[in-house]
Amino acid sequence: MSKENTMIRTLAILLLAMTPTAALAQRLPPLRPEPLRDPAPAPAPEAAPEPPTTPAPATPAPPAPDGTGGAPGDLGAASPAGERPPGDEREPGGEDTEPARSALFDYPAPDGGPSRAASAGEPSASQPTQPAQGLLFAPTARMLEAGAISASGAIDTVGGAQLELKVGLGGVAEFGIGSTDHIRARDCATCDARIVRLVPMARFVMGLPEHRLFPHQPALAIGFQKSFTRKHDARSSRYAMLYLVASKRLGSTNLHGGALIWDGVIQRDDDSEVNLHDEPLAKRIRPTAGFEVLARKRSHVIVDLTWNPELQIARELANTDSLRLRPMLSWGVRYAAARRVALEAGVRVPDIGDANLLDAQIFAQLRVASRAITTALEGLQGS
Amino acid sequence: MRRPDASWEDVFRGPFEVSQLFAMPTANVVGAYQLRLYGDASLLSERDVLSTSSVAALGFGDLAQLEYRQSAAVSHRVRTHRELFGLPSLGVQFELPLRERRYVPRFGVALRFGLPYGQRGESLDGATTRPSYDERATDLYLVASLPLPGVALHLGTRITAASLESTGTASALELERTLVLPALGVAVVVNPRSTLILEASMIPRFELPIDSAPAAIRSDPYARAGVRWNALPWLTVDASVGYHLELQHKREPPTSGIDALVDWDIRLGGELAVPWGAVLCRTTGVFCS
């Protein structure tokens, strides 16, 4: 089977995993509404003085009359009542009046029981929230709340810096822009690798929260990250990563695991190119994993593993550059300093295959979240 | 909500019809007395090129919309650049006034007159090194949309008269070709405010003459998958991942397959519904129902 067919099949499987079918939509409660959004009542078409654009269907309205988004109220009105996730013990009818919070503001209780945020719908000082659940550097399936913004900045002991600003879209997607310092370059086979600073990138992730399709289903996300063209070492480089991850909360522990596929293009000034996608898929697909454990009331211990490309530069024009993936291991602590502020610090080893602790970096990271857009949207809807 | 005593909240509550997926028009049309403005952009589709597209649609009588649309197309104008761009057109789309029945699709038909999209030439010391070209596509578009519980299917065909002609040079180039470009879209509701959209379509590709390679008009598949978030009844935000696959690798640089992730792009867009009839009624008392 060709490499291209393998990719197409992989993508098809990923998308099928993400896409509830029409049959599922009818049989299961997978499309049950997330209770955090749209507290505003659905506009009743018959209440409008204008005749509706389309006649009301004779049977109970499907969730998406036109499938193009339509009026949010229409979609919300179609949500089947009485369908609840496992363990949801809220009173019937309460989901629209007391919006719960998504993973952004939800936080497992120190004793591993249900979070107060999940049960009360609001974070509190005794149950601190954090700007984003997730690992230190590896991707997870946790999504930001609709309209929520998360910003993070990290520095390390080798002068690297990483920035990211992301926004939650509908509770099922995120869009982010930022820069990364995880791409490294090596001037010769025996030389030490150095970071390529501030590679600008954008990221788009789609995902489903836990228990959406079936009980105990882990959160799932498919993400795509791509860098803008970065000029360095008399070369232009671009990188892209596609990943599928699953996240599952077990008591006070969050487990994350998945796979990622990297691609990269290095173009010299003489227009010669080296492409990572020319390599077999087996050389570009790698596992990623990690966990968070709530060790103290406000503190998580986090360990994660991910992979990043490393460019080996050929100094002689007659030789070609090469791109290889290197495993990066990170461990550290996240401390929820305030409701929407978290501090992280730890150690990362950019290439654990190198087994060189002198290469390890100590980093510090600040994460800040804001619900300003969410609040503004709720205000505009008159909720 | 065209009442002079309506509150602004009522005016902007909708409902508003959305008449397209990311790039694929559906059988729906914009409602009467409403205007929809859509735009999206990507900085990642090609190197150092901002790729944009936009649509402005004005609804009439719940059965038709006048529209200015930039439809996706690809231009291969210099050796190292393939530019994904919006080919402009002015048109009208009708929704067939058939009685609505369950499991029976709606149908739409559109006619769009192509406007020239100019590719600027280059000159050196007064001598033209690369002439300017106009790219244009006029479409007859047929589409069927089938709403089902939780999902909607859209199937369309674009019959395109595409042309490529040089401007302002002695050695005139005129190339025309009729293309049949199918399109397929699926929209799945994932929560009350969010829809997952998958769409795939064929789009025209204009190959300008480069070195010894002659000009040509071809078609390529273009696919996008992403999310539409109804942030407000009158405001939607779109984000998607797209990929343009060049079918015929006739030119330099050689193109890669779908596994070349660096050739995928991320697009971010938004759509604004303007209930201009209700706004004018509220502010001036005209166009009230």
mmCIF file with all atom_site columns, N, CA and C in Angstrom, chain A residues 3-4 7 22 31 33 37-38 50 62-68 72 75 170 204 206 212 224 226 228-229 238 261 263 265 267 277 381, chain B residues 1 17-18 28 43-44 47 79 147 149-152 154 187 189-194 196 228-230 239 241 256-257 259-262 264:
data_model
loop_
_atom_site.group_PDB
_atom_site.id
_atom_site.type_symbol
_atom_site.label_atom_id
_atom_site.label_alt_id
_atom_site.label_comp_id
_atom_site.label_asym_id
_atom_site.label_entity_id
_atom_site.label_seq_id
_atom_site.pdbx_PDB_ins_code
_atom_site.Cartn_x
_atom_site.Cartn_y
_atom_site.Cartn_z
_atom_site.occupancy
_atom_site.B_iso_or_equiv
_atom_site.pdbx_formal_charge
_atom_site.auth_seq_id
_atom_site.auth_comp_id
_atom_site.auth_asym_id
_atom_site.auth_atom_id
_atom_site.pdbx_PDB_model_num
ATOM 1   N N  . LYS A 1 3   ? 2.301   5.038  0.502   1.00 0.00 ? 3   LYS A N  1
ATOM 2   C CA . LYS A 1 3   ? 2.367   5.918  1.676   1.00 0.00 ? 3   LYS A CA 1
ATOM 3   C C  . LYS A 1 3   ? 1.158   6.843  1.716   1.00 0.00 ? 3   LYS A C  1
ATOM 4   N N  . GLU A 1 4   ? 0.771   7.298  0.526   1.00 0.00 ? 4   GLU A N  1
ATOM 5   C CA . GLU A 1 4   ? -0.355  8.233  0.462   1.00 0.00 ? 4   GLU A CA 1
ATOM 6   C C  . GLU A 1 4   ? -1.647  7.561  0.889   1.00 0.00 ? 4   GLU A C  1
ATOM 7   N N  . MET A 1 7   ? -1.780  7.208  4.552   1.00 0.00 ? 7   MET A N  1
ATOM 8   C CA . MET A 1 7   ? -2.133  8.480  5.200   1.00 0.00 ? 7   MET A CA 1
ATOM 9   C C  . MET A 1 7   ? -3.623  8.737  5.098   1.00 0.00 ? 7   MET A C  1
ATOM 10  N N  . ALA A 1 22  ? -25.111 10.064 11.320  1.00 0.00 ? 22  ALA A N  1
ATOM 11  C CA . ALA A 1 22  ? -26.524 10.398 11.471  1.00 0.00 ? 22  ALA A CA 1
ATOM 12  C C  . ALA A 1 22  ? -27.220 9.352  12.330  1.00 0.00 ? 22  ALA A C  1
ATOM 13  N N  . LEU A 1 31  ? -24.941 13.808 20.916  1.00 0.00 ? 31  LEU A N  1
ATOM 14  C CA . LEU A 1 31  ? -25.031 15.214 20.586  1.00 0.00 ? 31  LEU A CA 1
ATOM 15  C C  . LEU A 1 31  ? -25.765 15.977 21.669  1.00 0.00 ? 31  LEU A C  1
ATOM 16  N N  . PRO A 1 33  ? -26.479 18.392 24.511  1.00 0.00 ? 33  PRO A N  1
ATOM 17  C CA . PRO A 1 33  ? -25.837 19.697 24.614  1.00 0.00 ? 33  PRO A CA 1
ATOM 18  C C  . PRO A 1 33  ? -24.849 19.734 25.751  1.00 0.00 ? 33  PRO A C  1
ATOM 19  N N  . ARG A 1 37  ? -23.261 26.162 27.796  1.00 0.00 ? 37  ARG A N  1
ATOM 20  C CA . ARG A 1 37  ? -23.503 27.250 26.872  1.00 0.00 ? 37  ARG A CA 1
ATOM 21  C C  . ARG A 1 37  ? -24.969 27.541 26.701  1.00 0.00 ? 37  ARG A C  1
ATOM 22  N N  . ASP A 1 38  ? -25.175 28.703 26.141  1.00 0.00 ? 38  ASP A N  1
ATOM 23  C CA . ASP A 1 38  ? -26.470 29.125 25.668  1.00 0.00 ? 38  ASP A CA 1
ATOM 24  C C  . ASP A 1 38  ? -27.551 29.079 26.733  1.00 0.00 ? 38  ASP A C  1
ATOM 25  N N  . GLU A 1 50  ? -42.222 37.779 11.377  1.00 0.00 ? 50  GLU A N  1
ATOM 26  C CA . GLU A 1 50  ? -42.007 37.375 9.993   1.00 0.00 ? 50  GLU A CA 1
ATOM 27  C C  . GLU A 1 50  ? -42.265 35.895 9.871   1.00 0.00 ? 50  GLU A C  1
ATOM 28  N N  . PRO A 1 62  ? -34.981 18.289 14.211  1.00 0.00 ? 62  PRO A N  1
ATOM 29  C CA . PRO A 1 62  ? -33.643 17.727 14.344  1.00 0.00 ? 62  PRO A CA 1
ATOM 30  C C  . PRO A 1 62  ? -32.685 18.791 14.833  1.00 0.00 ? 62  PRO A C  1
ATOM 31  N N  . PRO A 1 63  ? -31.549 18.384 15.353  1.00 0.00 ? 63  PRO A N  1
ATOM 32  C CA . PRO A 1 63  ? -30.625 19.382 15.902  1.00 0.00 ? 63  PRO A CA 1
ATOM 33  C C  . PRO A 1 63  ? -30.164 20.388 14.877  1.00 0.00 ? 63  PRO A C  1
ATOM 34  N N  . ALA A 1 64  ? -29.974 19.987 13.651  1.00 0.00 ? 64  ALA A N  1
ATOM 35  C CA . ALA A 1 64  ? -29.476 20.925 12.649  1.00 0.00 ? 64  ALA A CA 1
ATOM 36  C C  . ALA A 1 64  ? -30.399 20.913 11.458  1.00 0.00 ? 64  ALA A C  1
ATOM 37  N N  . PRO A 1 65  ? -31.345 21.816 11.430  1.00 0.00 ? 65  PRO A N  1
ATOM 38  C CA . PRO A 1 65  ? -32.277 21.784 10.307  1.00 0.00 ? 65  PRO A CA 1
ATOM 39  C C  . PRO A 1 65  ? -31.576 21.939 8.973   1.00 0.00 ? 65  PRO A C  1
ATOM 40  N N  . ASP A 1 66  ? -30.578 22.763 8.926   1.00 0.00 ? 66  ASP A N  1
ATOM 41  C CA . ASP A 1 66  ? -29.904 22.951 7.645   1.00 0.00 ? 66  ASP A CA 1
ATOM 42  C C  . ASP A 1 66  ? -28.461 22.493 7.679   1.00 0.00 ? 66  ASP A C  1
ATOM 43  N N  . GLY A 1 67  ? -28.001 22.209 8.853   1.00 0.00 ? 67  GLY A N  1
ATOM 44  C CA . GLY A 1 67  ? -26.647 21.720 8.950   1.00 0.00 ? 67  GLY A CA 1
ATOM 45  C C  . GLY A 1 67  ? -25.592 22.753 8.709   1.00 0.00 ? 67  GLY A C  1
ATOM 46  N N  . THR A 1 68  ? -25.967 23.965 8.518   1.00 0.00 ? 68  THR A N  1
ATOM 47  C CA . THR A 1 68  ? -24.969 24.979 8.233   1.00 0.00 ? 68  THR A CA 1
ATOM 48  C C  . THR A 1 68  ? -24.730 25.879 9.425   1.00 0.00 ? 68  THR A C  1
ATOM 49  N N  . PRO A 1 72  ? -28.611 29.470 16.496  1.00 0.00 ? 72  PRO A N  1
ATOM 50  C CA . PRO A 1 72  ? -28.221 28.652 17.630  1.00 0.00 ? 72  PRO A CA 1
ATOM 51  C C  . PRO A 1 72  ? -29.416 28.186 18.444  1.00 0.00 ? 72  PRO A C  1
ATOM 52  N N  . LEU A 1 75  ? -30.789 25.043 17.135  1.00 0.00 ? 75  LEU A N  1
ATOM 53  C CA . LEU A 1 75  ? -29.987 23.876 17.443  1.00 0.00 ? 75  LEU A CA 1
ATOM 54  C C  . LEU A 1 75  ? -30.200 23.466 18.886  1.00 0.00 ? 75  LEU A C  1
ATOM 55  N N  . GLY A 1 170 ? -16.548 27.239 20.600  1.00 0.00 ? 170 GLY A N  1
ATOM 56  C CA . GLY A 1 170 ? -17.712 26.375 20.739  1.00 0.00 ? 170 GLY A CA 1
ATOM 57  C C  . GLY A 1 170 ? -17.558 25.223 21.700  1.00 0.00 ? 170 GLY A C  1
ATOM 58  N N  . PHE A 1 204 ? -4.732  24.414 15.330  1.00 0.00 ? 204 PHE A N  1
ATOM 59  C CA . PHE A 1 204 ? -6.187  24.228 15.342  1.00 0.00 ? 204 PHE A CA 1
ATOM 60  C C  . PHE A 1 204 ? -6.481  22.830 15.840  1.00 0.00 ? 204 PHE A C  1
ATOM 61  N N  . MET A 1 206 ? -9.667  20.116 17.150  1.00 0.00 ? 206 MET A N  1
ATOM 62  C CA . MET A 1 206 ? -11.082 19.784 17.334  1.00 0.00 ? 206 MET A CA 1
ATOM 63  C C  . MET A 1 206 ? -11.153 18.615 18.302  1.00 0.00 ? 206 MET A C  1
ATOM 64  N N  . ARG A 1 212 ? -19.014 11.857 25.915  1.00 0.00 ? 212 ARG A N  1
ATOM 65  C CA . ARG A 1 212 ? -19.903 12.435 24.925  1.00 0.00 ? 212 ARG A CA 1
ATOM 66  C C  . ARG A 1 212 ? -20.559 11.350 24.065  1.00 0.00 ? 212 ARG A C  1
ATOM 67  N N  . PHE A 1 224 ? -3.927  20.031 14.614  1.00 0.00 ? 224 PHE A N  1
ATOM 68  C CA . PHE A 1 224 ? -2.971  20.321 13.543  1.00 0.00 ? 224 PHE A CA 1
ATOM 69  C C  . PHE A 1 224 ? -2.223  21.596 13.909  1.00 0.00 ? 224 PHE A C  1
ATOM 70  N N  . LYS A 1 226 ? 0.987   24.130 12.684  1.00 0.00 ? 226 LYS A N  1
ATOM 71  C CA . LYS A 1 226 ? 1.857   24.431 11.552  1.00 0.00 ? 226 LYS A CA 1
ATOM 72  C C  . LYS A 1 226 ? 2.631   25.698 11.842  1.00 0.00 ? 226 LYS A C  1
ATOM 73  N N  . PHE A 1 228 ? 4.820   29.030 10.662  1.00 0.00 ? 228 PHE A N  1
ATOM 74  C CA . PHE A 1 228 ? 5.079   29.954 9.565   1.00 0.00 ? 228 PHE A CA 1
ATOM 75  C C  . PHE A 1 228 ? 6.527   29.743 9.121   1.00 0.00 ? 228 PHE A C  1
ATOM 76  N N  . THR A 1 229 ? 6.833   30.259 7.962   1.00 0.00 ? 229 THR A N  1
ATOM 77  C CA . THR A 1 229 ? 8.208   30.104 7.470   1.00 0.00 ? 229 THR A CA 1
ATOM 78  C C  . THR A 1 229 ? 9.166   30.842 8.399   1.00 0.00 ? 229 THR A C  1
ATOM 79  N N  . ARG A 1 238 ? 9.873   25.125 7.526   1.00 0.00 ? 238 ARG A N  1
ATOM 80  C CA . ARG A 1 238 ? 8.475   25.058 7.936   1.00 0.00 ? 238 ARG A CA 1
ATOM 81  C C  . ARG A 1 238 ? 8.246   23.694 8.557   1.00 0.00 ? 238 ARG A C  1
ATOM 82  N N  . ILE A 1 261 ? 2.164   12.924 14.151  1.00 0.00 ? 261 ILE A N  1
ATOM 83  C CA . ILE A 1 261 ? 2.901   12.790 12.893  1.00 0.00 ? 261 ILE A CA 1
ATOM 84  C C  . ILE A 1 261 ? 3.536   14.143 12.592  1.00 0.00 ? 261 ILE A C  1
ATOM 85  N N  . ASP A 1 263 ? 5.949   16.680 10.125  1.00 0.00 ? 263 ASP A N  1
ATOM 86  C CA . ASP A 1 263 ? 6.468   16.932 8.788   1.00 0.00 ? 263 ASP A CA 1
ATOM 87  C C  . ASP A 1 263 ? 7.306   18.205 8.853   1.00 0.00 ? 263 ASP A C  1
ATOM 88  N N  . VAL A 1 265 ? 9.949   20.924 6.212   1.00 0.00 ? 265 VAL A N  1
ATOM 89  C CA . VAL A 1 265 ? 10.635  21.231 4.954   1.00 0.00 ? 265 VAL A CA 1
ATOM 90  C C  . VAL A 1 265 ? 11.742  22.221 5.246   1.00 0.00 ? 265 VAL A C  1
ATOM 91  N N  . GLN A 1 267 ? 14.463  24.484 3.264   1.00 0.00 ? 267 GLN A N  1
ATOM 92  C CA . GLN A 1 267 ? 14.836  24.964 1.927   1.00 0.00 ? 267 GLN A CA 1
ATOM 93  C C  . GLN A 1 267 ? 16.080  25.833 2.052   1.00 0.00 ? 267 GLN A C  1
ATOM 94  N N  . HIS A 1 277 ? 8.483   14.566 4.848   1.00 0.00 ? 277 HIS A N  1
ATOM 95  C CA . HIS A 1 277 ? 7.433   13.670 4.348   1.00 0.00 ? 277 HIS A CA 1
ATOM 96  C C  . HIS A 1 277 ? 7.938   12.726 3.263   1.00 0.00 ? 277 HIS A C  1
ATOM 97  N N  . GLN A 1 381 ? -26.090 38.187 24.693  1.00 0.00 ? 381 GLN A N  1
ATOM 98  C CA . GLN A 1 381 ? -27.271 37.350 24.507  1.00 0.00 ? 381 GLN A CA 1
ATOM 99  C C  . GLN A 1 381 ? -28.326 37.641 25.551  1.00 0.00 ? 381 GLN A C  1
ATOM 100 N N  . MET B 2 1   ? -38.150 40.328 12.698  1.00 0.00 ? 1   MET B N  1
ATOM 101 C CA . MET B 2 1   ? -38.456 41.229 13.812  1.00 0.00 ? 1   MET B CA 1
ATOM 102 C C  . MET B 2 1   ? -38.463 42.672 13.295  1.00 0.00 ? 1   MET B C  1
ATOM 103 N N  . GLU B 2 17  ? -30.500 32.665 8.428   1.00 0.00 ? 17  GLU B N  1
ATOM 104 C CA . GLU B 2 17  ? -30.119 31.514 7.608   1.00 0.00 ? 17  GLU B CA 1
ATOM 105 C C  . GLU B 2 17  ? -28.658 31.629 7.191   1.00 0.00 ? 17  GLU B C  1
ATOM 106 N N  . VAL B 2 18  ? -27.951 30.530 7.252   1.00 0.00 ? 18  VAL B N  1
ATOM 107 C CA . VAL B 2 18  ? -26.583 30.487 6.744   1.00 0.00 ? 18  VAL B CA 1
ATOM 108 C C  . VAL B 2 18  ? -26.618 29.767 5.413   1.00 0.00 ? 18  VAL B C  1
ATOM 109 N N  . ASN B 2 28  ? -29.662 26.701 0.876   1.00 0.00 ? 28  ASN B N  1
ATOM 110 C CA . ASN B 2 28  ? -30.334 27.773 1.614   1.00 0.00 ? 28  ASN B CA 1
ATOM 111 C C  . ASN B 2 28  ? -29.944 29.123 1.039   1.00 0.00 ? 28  ASN B C  1
ATOM 112 N N  . LEU B 2 43  ? -2.739  32.544 6.567   1.00 0.00 ? 43  LEU B N  1
ATOM 113 C CA . LEU B 2 43  ? -1.356  32.955 6.294   1.00 0.00 ? 43  LEU B CA 1
ATOM 114 C C  . LEU B 2 43  ? -0.486  31.752 6.033   1.00 0.00 ? 43  LEU B C  1
ATOM 115 N N  . LEU B 2 44  ? -1.115  30.590 6.050   1.00 0.00 ? 44  LEU B N  1
ATOM 116 C CA . LEU B 2 44  ? -0.312  29.379 6.040   1.00 0.00 ? 44  LEU B CA 1
ATOM 117 C C  . LEU B 2 44  ? -0.476  28.557 4.779   1.00 0.00 ? 44  LEU B C  1
ATOM 118 N N  . ARG B 2 47  ? 3.686   30.055 1.187   1.00 0.00 ? 47  ARG B N  1
ATOM 119 C CA . ARG B 2 47  ? 4.721   30.844 1.844   1.00 0.00 ? 47  ARG B CA 1
ATOM 120 C C  . ARG B 2 47  ? 4.531   32.332 1.603   1.00 0.00 ? 47  ARG B C  1
ATOM 121 N N  . ARG B 2 79  ? 7.347   29.898 -10.689 1.00 0.00 ? 79  ARG B N  1
ATOM 122 C CA . ARG B 2 79  ? 7.781   28.528 -10.502 1.00 0.00 ? 79  ARG B CA 1
ATOM 123 C C  . ARG B 2 79  ? 7.603   28.039 -9.067  1.00 0.00 ? 79  ARG B C  1
ATOM 124 N N  . PRO B 2 147 ? -31.402 17.843 4.935   1.00 0.00 ? 147 PRO B N  1
ATOM 125 C CA . PRO B 2 147 ? -31.252 17.862 6.397   1.00 0.00 ? 147 PRO B CA 1
ATOM 126 C C  . PRO B 2 147 ? -31.760 16.561 7.012   1.00 0.00 ? 147 PRO B C  1
ATOM 127 N N  . PRO B 2 149 ? -31.635 14.243 10.959  1.00 0.00 ? 149 PRO B N  1
ATOM 128 C CA . PRO B 2 149 ? -31.444 14.510 12.388  1.00 0.00 ? 149 PRO B CA 1
ATOM 129 C C  . PRO B 2 149 ? -29.961 14.563 12.758  1.00 0.00 ? 149 PRO B C  1
ATOM 130 N N  . GLY B 2 150 ? -29.526 15.696 13.182  1.00 0.00 ? 150 GLY B N  1
ATOM 131 C CA . GLY B 2 150 ? -28.156 15.843 13.648  1.00 0.00 ? 150 GLY B CA 1
ATOM 132 C C  . GLY B 2 150 ? -27.124 16.032 12.562  1.00 0.00 ? 150 GLY B C  1
ATOM 133 N N  . VAL B 2 151 ? -27.516 15.915 11.322  1.00 0.00 ? 151 VAL B N  1
ATOM 134 C CA . VAL B 2 151 ? -26.533 15.997 10.252  1.00 0.00 ? 151 VAL B CA 1
ATOM 135 C C  . VAL B 2 151 ? -27.215 16.539 8.995   1.00 0.00 ? 151 VAL B C  1
ATOM 136 N N  . ALA B 2 152 ? -26.478 17.184 8.159   1.00 0.00 ? 152 ALA B N  1
ATOM 137 C CA . ALA B 2 152 ? -27.002 17.653 6.879   1.00 0.00 ? 152 ALA B CA 1
ATOM 138 C C  . ALA B 2 152 ? -25.984 17.319 5.798   1.00 0.00 ? 152 ALA B C  1
ATOM 139 N N  . HIS B 2 154 ? -24.838 17.866 1.742   1.00 0.00 ? 154 HIS B N  1
ATOM 140 C CA . HIS B 2 154 ? -24.937 18.822 0.642   1.00 0.00 ? 154 HIS B CA 1
ATOM 141 C C  . HIS B 2 154 ? -24.142 18.269 -0.543  1.00 0.00 ? 154 HIS B C  1
ATOM 142 N N  . ALA B 2 187 ? -22.405 18.445 7.391   1.00 0.00 ? 187 ALA B N  1
ATOM 143 C CA . ALA B 2 187 ? -22.388 19.257 8.614   1.00 0.00 ? 187 ALA B CA 1
ATOM 144 C C  . ALA B 2 187 ? -23.014 18.442 9.735   1.00 0.00 ? 187 ALA B C  1
ATOM 145 N N  . VAL B 2 189 ? -23.993 18.404 13.816  1.00 0.00 ? 189 VAL B N  1
ATOM 146 C CA . VAL B 2 189 ? -24.138 19.220 15.031  1.00 0.00 ? 189 VAL B CA 1
ATOM 147 C C  . VAL B 2 189 ? -23.458 18.484 16.183  1.00 0.00 ? 189 VAL B C  1
ATOM 148 N N  . VAL B 2 190 ? -22.520 19.145 16.810  1.00 0.00 ? 190 VAL B N  1
ATOM 149 C CA . VAL B 2 190 ? -21.839 18.504 17.934  1.00 0.00 ? 190 VAL B CA 1
ATOM 150 C C  . VAL B 2 190 ? -22.269 19.087 19.272  1.00 0.00 ? 190 VAL B C  1
ATOM 151 N N  . ASN B 2 191 ? -22.806 20.268 19.285  1.00 0.00 ? 191 ASN B N  1
ATOM 152 C CA . ASN B 2 191 ? -23.472 20.793 20.473  1.00 0.00 ? 191 ASN B CA 1
ATOM 153 C C  . ASN B 2 191 ? -24.354 21.951 20.017  1.00 0.00 ? 191 ASN B C  1
ATOM 154 N N  . PRO B 2 192 ? -25.153 22.516 20.910  1.00 0.00 ? 192 PRO B N  1
ATOM 155 C CA . PRO B 2 192 ? -26.150 23.486 20.438  1.00 0.00 ? 192 PRO B CA 1
ATOM 156 C C  . PRO B 2 192 ? -25.573 24.676 19.689  1.00 0.00 ? 192 PRO B C  1
ATOM 157 N N  . ARG B 2 193 ? -24.328 24.960 19.860  1.00 0.00 ? 193 ARG B N  1
ATOM 158 C CA . ARG B 2 193 ? -23.770 26.129 19.203  1.00 0.00 ? 193 ARG B CA 1
ATOM 159 C C  . ARG B 2 193 ? -22.648 25.797 18.227  1.00 0.00 ? 193 ARG B C  1
ATOM 160 N N  . SER B 2 194 ? -22.347 24.549 18.055  1.00 0.00 ? 194 SER B N  1
ATOM 161 C CA . SER B 2 194 ? -21.180 24.206 17.237  1.00 0.00 ? 194 SER B CA 1
ATOM 162 C C  . SER B 2 194 ? -21.526 23.132 16.221  1.00 0.00 ? 194 SER B C  1
ATOM 163 N N  . LEU B 2 196 ? -19.685 20.653 13.243  1.00 0.00 ? 196 LEU B N  1
ATOM 164 C CA . LEU B 2 196 ? -18.495 20.127 12.573  1.00 0.00 ? 196 LEU B CA 1
ATOM 165 C C  . LEU B 2 196 ? -18.793 20.057 11.086  1.00 0.00 ? 196 LEU B C  1
ATOM 166 N N  . ARG B 2 228 ? -17.695 25.251 13.008  1.00 0.00 ? 228 ARG B N  1
ATOM 167 C CA . ARG B 2 228 ? -18.390 26.549 12.979  1.00 0.00 ? 228 ARG B CA 1
ATOM 168 C C  . ARG B 2 228 ? -19.000 26.764 14.354  1.00 0.00 ? 228 ARG B C  1
ATOM 169 N N  . TRP B 2 229 ? -18.654 27.862 14.949  1.00 0.00 ? 229 TRP B N  1
ATOM 170 C CA . TRP B 2 229 ? -19.155 28.193 16.290  1.00 0.00 ? 229 TRP B CA 1
ATOM 171 C C  . TRP B 2 229 ? -20.104 29.380 16.165  1.00 0.00 ? 229 TRP B C  1
ATOM 172 N N  . ASN B 2 230 ? -21.340 29.160 16.563  1.00 0.00 ? 230 ASN B N  1
ATOM 173 C CA . ASN B 2 230 ? -22.317 30.250 16.578  1.00 0.00 ? 230 ASN B CA 1
ATOM 174 C C  . ASN B 2 230 ? -22.140 31.029 17.873  1.00 0.00 ? 230 ASN B C  1
ATOM 175 N N  . ALA B 2 239 ? -13.262 27.927 11.964  1.00 0.00 ? 239 ALA B N  1
ATOM 176 C CA . ALA B 2 239 ? -11.840 27.572 11.941  1.00 0.00 ? 239 ALA B CA 1
ATOM 177 C C  . ALA B 2 239 ? -11.733 26.201 11.297  1.00 0.00 ? 239 ALA B C  1
ATOM 178 N N  . VAL B 2 241 ? -9.094  23.265 8.891   1.00 0.00 ? 241 VAL B N  1
ATOM 179 C CA . VAL B 2 241 ? -7.843  22.825 8.272   1.00 0.00 ? 241 VAL B CA 1
ATOM 180 C C  . VAL B 2 241 ? -8.164  22.468 6.830   1.00 0.00 ? 241 VAL B C  1
ATOM 181 N N  . SER B 2 256 ? 3.757   17.335 -3.536  1.00 0.00 ? 256 SER B N  1
ATOM 182 C CA . SER B 2 256 ? 3.722   16.123 -2.738  1.00 0.00 ? 256 SER B CA 1
ATOM 183 C C  . SER B 2 256 ? 2.288   15.708 -2.516  1.00 0.00 ? 256 SER B C  1
ATOM 184 N N  . GLY B 2 257 ? 2.107   14.563 -1.871  1.00 0.00 ? 257 GLY B N  1
ATOM 185 C CA . GLY B 2 257 ? 0.773   14.052 -1.618  1.00 0.00 ? 257 GLY B CA 1
ATOM 186 C C  . GLY B 2 257 ? 0.196   14.604 -0.338  1.00 0.00 ? 257 GLY B C  1
ATOM 187 N N  . ASP B 2 259 ? 0.255   13.438 2.474   1.00 0.00 ? 259 ASP B N  1
ATOM 188 C CA . ASP B 2 259 ? 1.099   13.262 3.657   1.00 0.00 ? 259 ASP B CA 1
ATOM 189 C C  . ASP B 2 259 ? 2.059   14.419 3.867   1.00 0.00 ? 259 ASP B C  1
ATOM 190 N N  . ALA B 2 260 ? 2.093   15.363 2.953   1.00 0.00 ? 260 ALA B N  1
ATOM 191 C CA . ALA B 2 260 ? 2.929   16.549 3.141   1.00 0.00 ? 260 ALA B CA 1
ATOM 192 C C  . ALA B 2 260 ? 2.162   17.535 4.032   1.00 0.00 ? 260 ALA B C  1
ATOM 193 N N  . LEU B 2 261 ? 2.278   17.347 5.316   1.00 0.00 ? 261 LEU B N  1
ATOM 194 C CA . LEU B 2 261 ? 1.494   18.162 6.254   1.00 0.00 ? 261 LEU B CA 1
ATOM 195 C C  . LEU B 2 261 ? 1.834   19.643 6.140   1.00 0.00 ? 261 LEU B C  1
ATOM 196 N N  . VAL B 2 262 ? 3.023   19.954 5.706   1.00 0.00 ? 262 VAL B N  1
ATOM 197 C CA . VAL B 2 262 ? 3.397   21.362 5.599   1.00 0.00 ? 262 VAL B CA 1
ATOM 198 C C  . VAL B 2 262 ? 2.598   22.081 4.514   1.00 0.00 ? 262 VAL B C  1
ATOM 199 N N  . TRP B 2 264 ? -0.699  21.652 4.237   1.00 0.00 ? 264 TRP B N  1
ATOM 200 C CA . TRP B 2 264 ? -2.030  21.908 4.759   1.00 0.00 ? 264 TRP B CA 1
ATOM 201 C C  . TRP B 2 264 ? -2.054  23.341 5.296   1.00 0.00 ? 264 TRP B C  1
#
